[in-house]
Short mmCIF file of C-alpha atoms and ligand atoms in Angstrom, two decimals:
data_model
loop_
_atom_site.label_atom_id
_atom_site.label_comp_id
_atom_site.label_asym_id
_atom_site.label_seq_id
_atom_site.Cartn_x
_atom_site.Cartn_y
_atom_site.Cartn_z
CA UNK A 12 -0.80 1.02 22.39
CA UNK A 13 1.21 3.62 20.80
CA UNK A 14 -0.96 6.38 18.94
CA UNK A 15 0.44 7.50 15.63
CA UNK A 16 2.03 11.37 16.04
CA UNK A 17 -0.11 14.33 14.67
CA UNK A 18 2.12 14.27 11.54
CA UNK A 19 1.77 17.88 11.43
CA UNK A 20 3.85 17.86 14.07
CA UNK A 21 5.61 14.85 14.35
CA UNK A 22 8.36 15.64 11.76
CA UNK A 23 8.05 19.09 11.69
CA UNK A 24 10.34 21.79 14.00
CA UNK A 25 8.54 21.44 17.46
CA UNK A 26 5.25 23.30 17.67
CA UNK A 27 5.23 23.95 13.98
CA UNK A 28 2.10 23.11 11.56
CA UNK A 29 2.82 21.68 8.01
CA UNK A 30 0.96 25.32 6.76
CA UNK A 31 3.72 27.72 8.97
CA UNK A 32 6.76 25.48 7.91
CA UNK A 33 5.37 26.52 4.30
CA UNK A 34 4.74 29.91 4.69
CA UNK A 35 8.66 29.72 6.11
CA UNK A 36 9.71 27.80 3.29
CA UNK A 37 8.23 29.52 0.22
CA UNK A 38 7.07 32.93 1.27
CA UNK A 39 3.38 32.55 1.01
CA UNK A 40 0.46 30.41 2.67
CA UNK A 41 -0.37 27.14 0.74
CA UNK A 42 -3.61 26.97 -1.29
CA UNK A 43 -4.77 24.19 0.64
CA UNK A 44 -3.58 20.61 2.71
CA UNK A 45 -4.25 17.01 1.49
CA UNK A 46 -4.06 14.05 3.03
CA UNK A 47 -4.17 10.40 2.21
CA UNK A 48 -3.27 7.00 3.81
CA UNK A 49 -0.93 4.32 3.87
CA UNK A 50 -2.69 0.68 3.63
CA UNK A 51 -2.49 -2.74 5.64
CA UNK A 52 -3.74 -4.98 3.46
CA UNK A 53 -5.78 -7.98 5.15
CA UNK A 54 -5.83 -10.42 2.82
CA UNK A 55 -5.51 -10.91 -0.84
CA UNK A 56 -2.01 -10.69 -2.14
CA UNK A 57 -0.76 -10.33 -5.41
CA UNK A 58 -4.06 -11.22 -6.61
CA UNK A 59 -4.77 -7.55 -7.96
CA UNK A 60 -2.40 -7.61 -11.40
CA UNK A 61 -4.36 -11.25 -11.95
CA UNK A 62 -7.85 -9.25 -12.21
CA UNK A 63 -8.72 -10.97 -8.36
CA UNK A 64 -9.98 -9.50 -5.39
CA UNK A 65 -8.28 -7.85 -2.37
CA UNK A 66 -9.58 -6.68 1.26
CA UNK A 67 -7.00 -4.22 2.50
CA UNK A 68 -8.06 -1.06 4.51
CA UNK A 69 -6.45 2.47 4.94
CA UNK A 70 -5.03 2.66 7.76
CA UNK A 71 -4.19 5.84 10.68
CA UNK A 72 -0.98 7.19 8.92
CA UNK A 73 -1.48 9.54 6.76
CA UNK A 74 1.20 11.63 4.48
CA UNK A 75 0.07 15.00 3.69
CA UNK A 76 0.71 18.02 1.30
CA UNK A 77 0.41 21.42 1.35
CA UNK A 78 0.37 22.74 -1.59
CA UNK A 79 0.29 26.37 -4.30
CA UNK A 80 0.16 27.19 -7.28
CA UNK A 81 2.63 28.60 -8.91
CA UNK A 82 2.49 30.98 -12.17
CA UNK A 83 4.59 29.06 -14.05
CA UNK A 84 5.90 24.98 -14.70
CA UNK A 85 8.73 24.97 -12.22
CA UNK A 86 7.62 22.52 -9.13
CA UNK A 87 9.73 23.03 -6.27
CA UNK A 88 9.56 20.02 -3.73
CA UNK A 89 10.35 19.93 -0.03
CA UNK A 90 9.60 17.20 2.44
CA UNK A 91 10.45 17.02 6.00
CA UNK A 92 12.30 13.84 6.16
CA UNK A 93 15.03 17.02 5.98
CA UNK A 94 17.07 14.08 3.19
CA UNK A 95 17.26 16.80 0.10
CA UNK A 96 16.64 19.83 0.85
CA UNK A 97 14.16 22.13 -1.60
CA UNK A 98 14.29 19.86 -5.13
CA UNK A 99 13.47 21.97 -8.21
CA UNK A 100 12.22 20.98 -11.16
CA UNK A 101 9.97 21.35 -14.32
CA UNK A 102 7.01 20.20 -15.70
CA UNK A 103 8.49 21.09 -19.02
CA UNK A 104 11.54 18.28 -18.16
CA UNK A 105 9.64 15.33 -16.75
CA UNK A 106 9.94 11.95 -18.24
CA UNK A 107 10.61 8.70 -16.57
CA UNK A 108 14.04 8.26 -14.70
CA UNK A 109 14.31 12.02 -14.15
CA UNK A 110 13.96 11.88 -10.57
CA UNK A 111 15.32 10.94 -7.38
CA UNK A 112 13.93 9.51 -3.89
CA UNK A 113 10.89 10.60 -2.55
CA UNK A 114 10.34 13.17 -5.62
CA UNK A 115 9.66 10.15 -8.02
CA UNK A 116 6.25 9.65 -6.50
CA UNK A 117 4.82 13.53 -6.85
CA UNK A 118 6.65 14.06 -10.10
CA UNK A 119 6.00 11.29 -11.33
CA UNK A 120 1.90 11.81 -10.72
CA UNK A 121 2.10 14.86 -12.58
CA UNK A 122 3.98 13.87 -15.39
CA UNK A 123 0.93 10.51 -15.70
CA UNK A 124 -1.56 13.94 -15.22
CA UNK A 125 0.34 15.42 -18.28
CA UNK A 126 -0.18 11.77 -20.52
CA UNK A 127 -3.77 11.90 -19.48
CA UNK A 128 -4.25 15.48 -20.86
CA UNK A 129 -4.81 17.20 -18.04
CA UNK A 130 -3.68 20.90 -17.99
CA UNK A 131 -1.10 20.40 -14.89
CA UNK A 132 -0.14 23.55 -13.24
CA UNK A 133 3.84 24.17 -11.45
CA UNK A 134 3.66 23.90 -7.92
CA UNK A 135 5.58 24.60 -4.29
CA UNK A 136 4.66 21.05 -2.23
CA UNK A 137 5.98 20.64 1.31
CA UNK A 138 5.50 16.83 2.48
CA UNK A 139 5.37 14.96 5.90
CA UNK A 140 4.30 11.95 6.53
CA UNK A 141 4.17 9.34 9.48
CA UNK A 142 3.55 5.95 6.68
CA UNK A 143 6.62 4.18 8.01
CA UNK A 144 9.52 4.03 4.97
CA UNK A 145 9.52 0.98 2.92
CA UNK A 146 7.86 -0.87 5.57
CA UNK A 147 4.96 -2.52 2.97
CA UNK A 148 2.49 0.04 4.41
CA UNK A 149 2.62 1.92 0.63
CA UNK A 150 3.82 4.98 1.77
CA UNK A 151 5.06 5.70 -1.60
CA UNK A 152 1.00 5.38 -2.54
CA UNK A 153 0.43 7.51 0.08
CA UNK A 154 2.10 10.66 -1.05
CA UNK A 155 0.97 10.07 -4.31
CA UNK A 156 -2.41 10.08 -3.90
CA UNK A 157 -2.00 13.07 -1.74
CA UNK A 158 -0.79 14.77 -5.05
CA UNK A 159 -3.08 13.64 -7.08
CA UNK A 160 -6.15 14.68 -5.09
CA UNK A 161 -4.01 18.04 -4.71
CA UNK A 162 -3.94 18.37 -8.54
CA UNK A 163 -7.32 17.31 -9.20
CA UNK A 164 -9.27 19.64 -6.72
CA UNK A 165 -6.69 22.58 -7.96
CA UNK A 166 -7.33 21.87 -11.67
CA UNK A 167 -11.18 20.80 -11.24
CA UNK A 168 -9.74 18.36 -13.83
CA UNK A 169 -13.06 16.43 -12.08
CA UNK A 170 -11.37 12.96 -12.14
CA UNK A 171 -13.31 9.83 -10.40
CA UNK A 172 -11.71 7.64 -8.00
CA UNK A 173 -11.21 4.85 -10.62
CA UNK A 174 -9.30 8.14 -12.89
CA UNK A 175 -7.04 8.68 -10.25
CA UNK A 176 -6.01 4.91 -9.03
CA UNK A 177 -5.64 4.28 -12.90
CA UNK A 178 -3.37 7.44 -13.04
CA UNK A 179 -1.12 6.67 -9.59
CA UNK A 180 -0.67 3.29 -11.24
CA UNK A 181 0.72 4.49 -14.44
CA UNK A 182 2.80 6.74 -12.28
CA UNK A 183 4.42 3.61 -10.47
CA UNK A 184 4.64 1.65 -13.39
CA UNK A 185 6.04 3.98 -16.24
CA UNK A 186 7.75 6.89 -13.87
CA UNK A 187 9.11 4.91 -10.82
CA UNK A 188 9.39 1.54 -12.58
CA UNK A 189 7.50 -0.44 -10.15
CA UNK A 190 5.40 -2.74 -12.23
CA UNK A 191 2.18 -2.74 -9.23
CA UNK A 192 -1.20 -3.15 -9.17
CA UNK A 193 -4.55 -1.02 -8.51
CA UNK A 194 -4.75 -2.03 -4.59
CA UNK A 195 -2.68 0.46 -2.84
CA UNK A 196 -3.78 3.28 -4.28
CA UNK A 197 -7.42 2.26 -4.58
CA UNK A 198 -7.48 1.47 -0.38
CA UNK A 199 -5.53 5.23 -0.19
CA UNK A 200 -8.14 7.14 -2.21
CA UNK A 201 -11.19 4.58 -1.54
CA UNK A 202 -11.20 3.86 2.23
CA UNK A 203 -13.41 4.67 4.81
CA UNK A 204 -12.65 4.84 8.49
CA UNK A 205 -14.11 1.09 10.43
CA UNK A 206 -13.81 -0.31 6.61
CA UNK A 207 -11.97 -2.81 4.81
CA UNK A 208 -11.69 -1.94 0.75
CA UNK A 209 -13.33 -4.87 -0.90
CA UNK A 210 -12.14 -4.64 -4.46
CA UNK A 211 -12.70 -6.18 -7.39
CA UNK A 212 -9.63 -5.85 -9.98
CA UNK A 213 -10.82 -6.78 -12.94
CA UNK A 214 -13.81 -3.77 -13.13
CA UNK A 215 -12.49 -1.37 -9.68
CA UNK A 216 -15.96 -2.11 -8.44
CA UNK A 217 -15.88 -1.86 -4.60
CA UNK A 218 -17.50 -2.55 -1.77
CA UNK A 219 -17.06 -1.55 1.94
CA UNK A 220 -16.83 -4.01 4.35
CA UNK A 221 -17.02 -3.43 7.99
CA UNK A 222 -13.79 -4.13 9.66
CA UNK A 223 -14.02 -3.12 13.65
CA UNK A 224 -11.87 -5.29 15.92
CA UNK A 225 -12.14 -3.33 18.99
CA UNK A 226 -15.73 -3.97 19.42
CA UNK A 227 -14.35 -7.66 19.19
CA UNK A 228 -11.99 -7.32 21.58
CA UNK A 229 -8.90 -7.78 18.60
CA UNK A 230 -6.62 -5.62 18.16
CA UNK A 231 -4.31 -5.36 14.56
CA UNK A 232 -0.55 -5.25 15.06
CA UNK A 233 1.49 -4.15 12.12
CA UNK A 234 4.81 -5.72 12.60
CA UNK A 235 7.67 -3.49 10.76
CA UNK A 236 10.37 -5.95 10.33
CA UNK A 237 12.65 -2.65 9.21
CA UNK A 238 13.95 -5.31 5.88
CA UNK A 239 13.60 -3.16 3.02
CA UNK A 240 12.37 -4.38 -0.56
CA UNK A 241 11.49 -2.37 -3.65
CA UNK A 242 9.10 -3.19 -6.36
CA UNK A 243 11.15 -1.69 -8.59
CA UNK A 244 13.79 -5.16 -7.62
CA UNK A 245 13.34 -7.84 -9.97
CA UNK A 246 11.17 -10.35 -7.68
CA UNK A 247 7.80 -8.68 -7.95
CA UNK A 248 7.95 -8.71 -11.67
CA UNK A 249 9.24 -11.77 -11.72
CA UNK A 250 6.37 -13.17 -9.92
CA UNK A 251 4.18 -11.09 -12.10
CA UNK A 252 5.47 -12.71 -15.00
CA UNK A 253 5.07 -16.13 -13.79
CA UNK A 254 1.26 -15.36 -13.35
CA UNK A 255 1.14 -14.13 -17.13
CA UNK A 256 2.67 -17.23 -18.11
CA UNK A 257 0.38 -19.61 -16.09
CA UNK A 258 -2.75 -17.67 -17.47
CA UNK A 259 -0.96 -18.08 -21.19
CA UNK A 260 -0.50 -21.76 -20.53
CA UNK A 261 -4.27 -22.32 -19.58
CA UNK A 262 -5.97 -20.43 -22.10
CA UNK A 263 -7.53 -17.55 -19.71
CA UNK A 264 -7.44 -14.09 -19.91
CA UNK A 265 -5.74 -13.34 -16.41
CA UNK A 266 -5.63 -15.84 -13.31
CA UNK A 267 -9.00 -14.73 -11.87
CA UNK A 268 -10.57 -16.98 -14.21
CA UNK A 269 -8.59 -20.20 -12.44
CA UNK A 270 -10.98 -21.21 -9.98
CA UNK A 271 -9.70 -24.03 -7.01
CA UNK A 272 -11.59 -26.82 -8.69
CA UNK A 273 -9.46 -26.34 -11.98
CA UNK A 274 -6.05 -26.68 -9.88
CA UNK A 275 -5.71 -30.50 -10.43
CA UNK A 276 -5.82 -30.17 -14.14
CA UNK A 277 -3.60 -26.58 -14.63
CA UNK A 278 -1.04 -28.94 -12.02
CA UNK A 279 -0.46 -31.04 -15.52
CA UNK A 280 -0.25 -28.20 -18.15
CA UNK A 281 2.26 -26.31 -16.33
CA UNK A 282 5.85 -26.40 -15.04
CA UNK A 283 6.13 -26.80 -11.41
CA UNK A 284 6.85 -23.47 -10.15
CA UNK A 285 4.45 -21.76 -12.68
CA UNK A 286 2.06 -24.39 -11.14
CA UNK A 287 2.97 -22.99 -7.44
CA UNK A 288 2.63 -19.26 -8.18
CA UNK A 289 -0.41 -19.68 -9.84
CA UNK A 290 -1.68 -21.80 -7.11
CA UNK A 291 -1.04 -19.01 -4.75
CA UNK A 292 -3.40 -16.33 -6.04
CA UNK A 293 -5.83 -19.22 -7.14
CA UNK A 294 -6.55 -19.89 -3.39
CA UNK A 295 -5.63 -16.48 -2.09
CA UNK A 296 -8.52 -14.91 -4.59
CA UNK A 297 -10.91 -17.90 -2.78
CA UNK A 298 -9.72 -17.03 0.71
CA UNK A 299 -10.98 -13.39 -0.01
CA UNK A 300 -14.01 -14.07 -0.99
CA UNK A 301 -14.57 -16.11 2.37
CA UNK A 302 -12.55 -13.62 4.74
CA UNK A 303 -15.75 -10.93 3.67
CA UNK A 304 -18.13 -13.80 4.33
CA UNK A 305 -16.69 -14.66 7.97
CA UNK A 306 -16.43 -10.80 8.63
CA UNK A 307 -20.14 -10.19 7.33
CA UNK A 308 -21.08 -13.30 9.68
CA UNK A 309 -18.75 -14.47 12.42
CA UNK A 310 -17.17 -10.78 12.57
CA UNK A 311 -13.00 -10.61 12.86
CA UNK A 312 -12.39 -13.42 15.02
CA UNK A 313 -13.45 -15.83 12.76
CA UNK A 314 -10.81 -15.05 10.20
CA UNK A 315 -7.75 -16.56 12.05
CA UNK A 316 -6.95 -19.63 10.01
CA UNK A 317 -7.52 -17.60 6.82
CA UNK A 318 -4.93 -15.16 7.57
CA UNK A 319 -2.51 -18.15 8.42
CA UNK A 320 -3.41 -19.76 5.41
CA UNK A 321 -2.77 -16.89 3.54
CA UNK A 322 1.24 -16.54 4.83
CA UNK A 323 1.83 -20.15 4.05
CA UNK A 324 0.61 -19.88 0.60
CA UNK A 325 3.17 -16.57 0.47
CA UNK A 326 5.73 -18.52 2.48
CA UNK A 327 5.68 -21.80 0.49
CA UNK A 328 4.07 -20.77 -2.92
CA UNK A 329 5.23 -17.75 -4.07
CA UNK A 330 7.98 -17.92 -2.19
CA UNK A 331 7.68 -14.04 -1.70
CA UNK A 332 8.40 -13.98 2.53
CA UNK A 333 11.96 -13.71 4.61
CA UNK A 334 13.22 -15.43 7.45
CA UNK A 335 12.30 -12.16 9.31
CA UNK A 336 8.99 -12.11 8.06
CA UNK A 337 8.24 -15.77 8.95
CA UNK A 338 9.96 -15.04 12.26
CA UNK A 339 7.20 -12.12 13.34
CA UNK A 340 4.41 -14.58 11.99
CA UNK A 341 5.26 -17.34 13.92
CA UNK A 342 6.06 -15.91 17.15
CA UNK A 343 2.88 -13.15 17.17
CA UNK A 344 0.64 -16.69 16.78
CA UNK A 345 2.72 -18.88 19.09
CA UNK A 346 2.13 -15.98 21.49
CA UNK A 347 -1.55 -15.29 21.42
CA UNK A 348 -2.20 -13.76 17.96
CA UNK A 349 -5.34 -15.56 16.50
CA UNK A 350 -4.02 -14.99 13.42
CA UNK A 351 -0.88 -13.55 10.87
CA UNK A 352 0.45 -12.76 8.24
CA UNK A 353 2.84 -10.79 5.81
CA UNK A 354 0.87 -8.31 4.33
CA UNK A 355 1.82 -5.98 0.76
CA UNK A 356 4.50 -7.41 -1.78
CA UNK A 357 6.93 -9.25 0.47
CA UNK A 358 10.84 -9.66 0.33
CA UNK A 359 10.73 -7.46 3.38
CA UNK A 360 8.22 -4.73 4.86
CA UNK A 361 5.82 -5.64 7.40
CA UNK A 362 3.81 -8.67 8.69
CA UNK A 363 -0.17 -8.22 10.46
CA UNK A 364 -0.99 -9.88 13.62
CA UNK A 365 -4.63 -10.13 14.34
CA UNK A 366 -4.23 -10.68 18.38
CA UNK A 367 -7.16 -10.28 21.29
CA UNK A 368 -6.33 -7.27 23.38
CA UNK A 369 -5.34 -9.23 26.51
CA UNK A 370 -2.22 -10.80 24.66
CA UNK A 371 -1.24 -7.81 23.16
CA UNK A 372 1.82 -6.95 25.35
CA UNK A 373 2.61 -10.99 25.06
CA UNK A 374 2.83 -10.85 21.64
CA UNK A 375 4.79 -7.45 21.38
CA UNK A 376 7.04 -8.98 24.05
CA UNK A 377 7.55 -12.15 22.47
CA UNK A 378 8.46 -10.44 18.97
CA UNK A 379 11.11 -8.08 20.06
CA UNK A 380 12.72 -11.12 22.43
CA UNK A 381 12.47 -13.31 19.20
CA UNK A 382 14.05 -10.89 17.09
CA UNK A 383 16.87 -9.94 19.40
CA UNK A 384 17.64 -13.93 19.38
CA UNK A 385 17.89 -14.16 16.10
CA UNK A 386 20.20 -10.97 16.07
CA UNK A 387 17.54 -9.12 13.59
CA UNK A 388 17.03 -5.42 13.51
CA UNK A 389 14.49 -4.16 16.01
CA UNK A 390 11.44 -4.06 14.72
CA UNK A 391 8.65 -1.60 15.20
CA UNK A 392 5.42 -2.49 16.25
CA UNK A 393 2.06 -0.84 16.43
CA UNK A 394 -1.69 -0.71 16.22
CA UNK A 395 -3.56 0.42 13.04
CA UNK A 396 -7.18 0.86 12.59
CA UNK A 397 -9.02 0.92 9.73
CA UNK A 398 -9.73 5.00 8.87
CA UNK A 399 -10.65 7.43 6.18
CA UNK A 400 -9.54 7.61 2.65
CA UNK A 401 -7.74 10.39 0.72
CA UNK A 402 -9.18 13.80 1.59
CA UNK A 403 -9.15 17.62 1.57
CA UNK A 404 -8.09 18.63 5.24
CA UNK A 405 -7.48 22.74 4.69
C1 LIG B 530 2.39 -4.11 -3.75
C2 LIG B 530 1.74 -3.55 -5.01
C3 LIG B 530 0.27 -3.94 -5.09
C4 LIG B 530 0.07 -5.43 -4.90
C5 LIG B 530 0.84 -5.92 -3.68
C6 LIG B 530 0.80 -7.41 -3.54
O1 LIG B 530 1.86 -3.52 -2.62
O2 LIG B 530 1.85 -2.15 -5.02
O3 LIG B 530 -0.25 -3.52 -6.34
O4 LIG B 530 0.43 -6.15 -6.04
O5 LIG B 530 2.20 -5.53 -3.71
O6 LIG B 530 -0.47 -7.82 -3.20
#
């Protein structure tokens, strides 16, 4: 097992807490820290811009802000990836395509703070995180709901959860250009540690599910196949638009209202890869609804074939994996895993392995020999467990 680094430490100069590399930075103590998760999710992909349901869970990587006040509307921005240096800017200036890297995701949660009316203040932010880069974990979500939980407590602008995911999203989709869903953000600010987020998309009504697989004797491996994607790329919208189609085409106000039984009828009102995409996140929405009913019952282990089930659809469906994606699934259950698949948007990032304990070094042994094979980048693999959502941590 390899235990995430303190990320106050991890990134930081040796010895050095995210609060003294502030004080260092910007002359003064921060008003307070934030933190907030990246997700895994378990099951229910692309299902949350089609009003479905999703089951991911925050997981035990956090990114985290310190932040101040400042008397005036400059923001200045510092992270310790060490990539740009201090980044200055103004809340006077924002508007979408105004920023660069890593200082899309704060800015652009203040500037959807400013469209919502609330009184946003300028700020010094200092950022670390240990949510891998771009590996599907939503490290992007992670840092902005770090901000926004910032803002809100330092405004007592009083926002609700469901405030805040709606406000991250408009951040993505308007600021960044990454036209996303509710789930990221809503696992980030809605988890709970030994929980998967059972959410609703079509009213953010949620419910926690327990999600333990030690006591099972499972552990989850995260398998970062270091391929890269962006939303903001043309294949998640594209996909997105397929769905709006297929929901045009059969009369309904988003796919959620497509149940299985109504596939063999839609498969003769619609083209065939319309029919295939919306096939996808027909039985994806069903598999979620019986992944919480094995996990209420059965527990973890009985959610195997689901998880499989789940990648194919992906794989052969939405046609959303990569040959290095398909590669980690395979191997991880060839070699023990009871169950896999690639979790978050796809065209890269990361696929889950749900394995028992005893064939965890099998499995991370069989992956890196697989990999090396095939001549693909290395890929980075580790344990997550479900853990707490978005919070105030000085
Ligand atoms: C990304 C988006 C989410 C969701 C997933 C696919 O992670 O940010 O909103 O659509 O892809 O399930």
């Amino acid at each position: 097992m390899n235990p995430p680094a303190d990320p106050l430490t991890a990134n930081a100069p040796a010895g050095a807490t995210l609060a003294t590399r502030f004080r260092q930075e910007f002359d003064d103590a921060p008003d307070g820290i934030w933190q907030a998760p990246g997700r895994v999710n378990l099951i229910g992909e692309h299902t949350d811009y089609n009003e479905g349901f999703v089951l991911p869970f925050a997981i035990d990587r956090t990114a985290r802000v310190a932040v101040r006040v400042r008397p005036d509307s400059s923001v200045r921005l510092l992270s310790t990836y060490g990539d740009q240096g201090v980044v200055s800017s103004s809340l006077d200036n924002l508007e979408p395509g105004s920023a660069k890297g890593w200082t899309k995701y704060p800015l652009g949660v203040m500037w959807a703070l400013k469209q919502r009316g609330v009184d946003v203040p300028g700020v010094d932010l200092l950022l670390d995180s240990n949510v891998p880069l771009g590996a599907g974990l939503s490290s992007s979500h992670a840092i902005e709901c770090a901000v926004i939980s910032a803002i809100n407590d330092l405004t007592g602008a009083g926002l609700q959860p469901q405030e805040m995911v709606l406000a991250t999203q408009r951040a993505e989709n308007d600021f960044v250009g990454a036209p996303t869903g509710i789930m990221d953000q809503s696992a980030s600010l809605r988890g709970s540690e030994g929980h998967a987020v059972f959410l609703d998309c079509r009213d953010q009504n949620v419910r926690l599910v327990p999600f333990e697989t030690q006591p099972a004797g499972l552990v989850m491996l995260v398998i970062d196949t270091k391929v890269s994607h962006s939303h903001a790329d043309g294949g998640y919208a594209s996909r997105r638009a397929s769905c709006e189609l297929g929901a045009e085409v059969l009369g309904v106000k988003a796919l959620r209202d497509v149940q299985v039984a109504d596939l063999a009828e839609a498969n003769g009102l619609l083209d065939v890869v319309t029919f295939r995409r919306v096939r996808h996140v027909v039985t994806e929405n069903a598999r979620v609804l019986q992944t919480v009913e094995l996990l209420a019952g059965a527990g973890p282990a009985a959610i195997g074939s689901l998880l499989d089930a789940s990648h194919a659809s992906m794989r052969d469906d939405f046609e959303i994996s990569c040959p290095e994606l398909d590669l980690a699934v395979d191997t991880a259950r060839a070699s023990g895993a009871i169950g896999a698949r690639m979790t978050g948007g796809g065209f890269g990032g990361a696929a889950i392995a749900l394995t028992p304990a005893s064939a965890e070094q099998s499995v991370r042994d069989a992956v890196a020999t697989a990999f090396a094979d095939a001549r693909y980048k290395v890929p980075d693999i580790f344990t997550v467990s479900p853990a707490a959502g978005a919070r105030r941590i000085a």
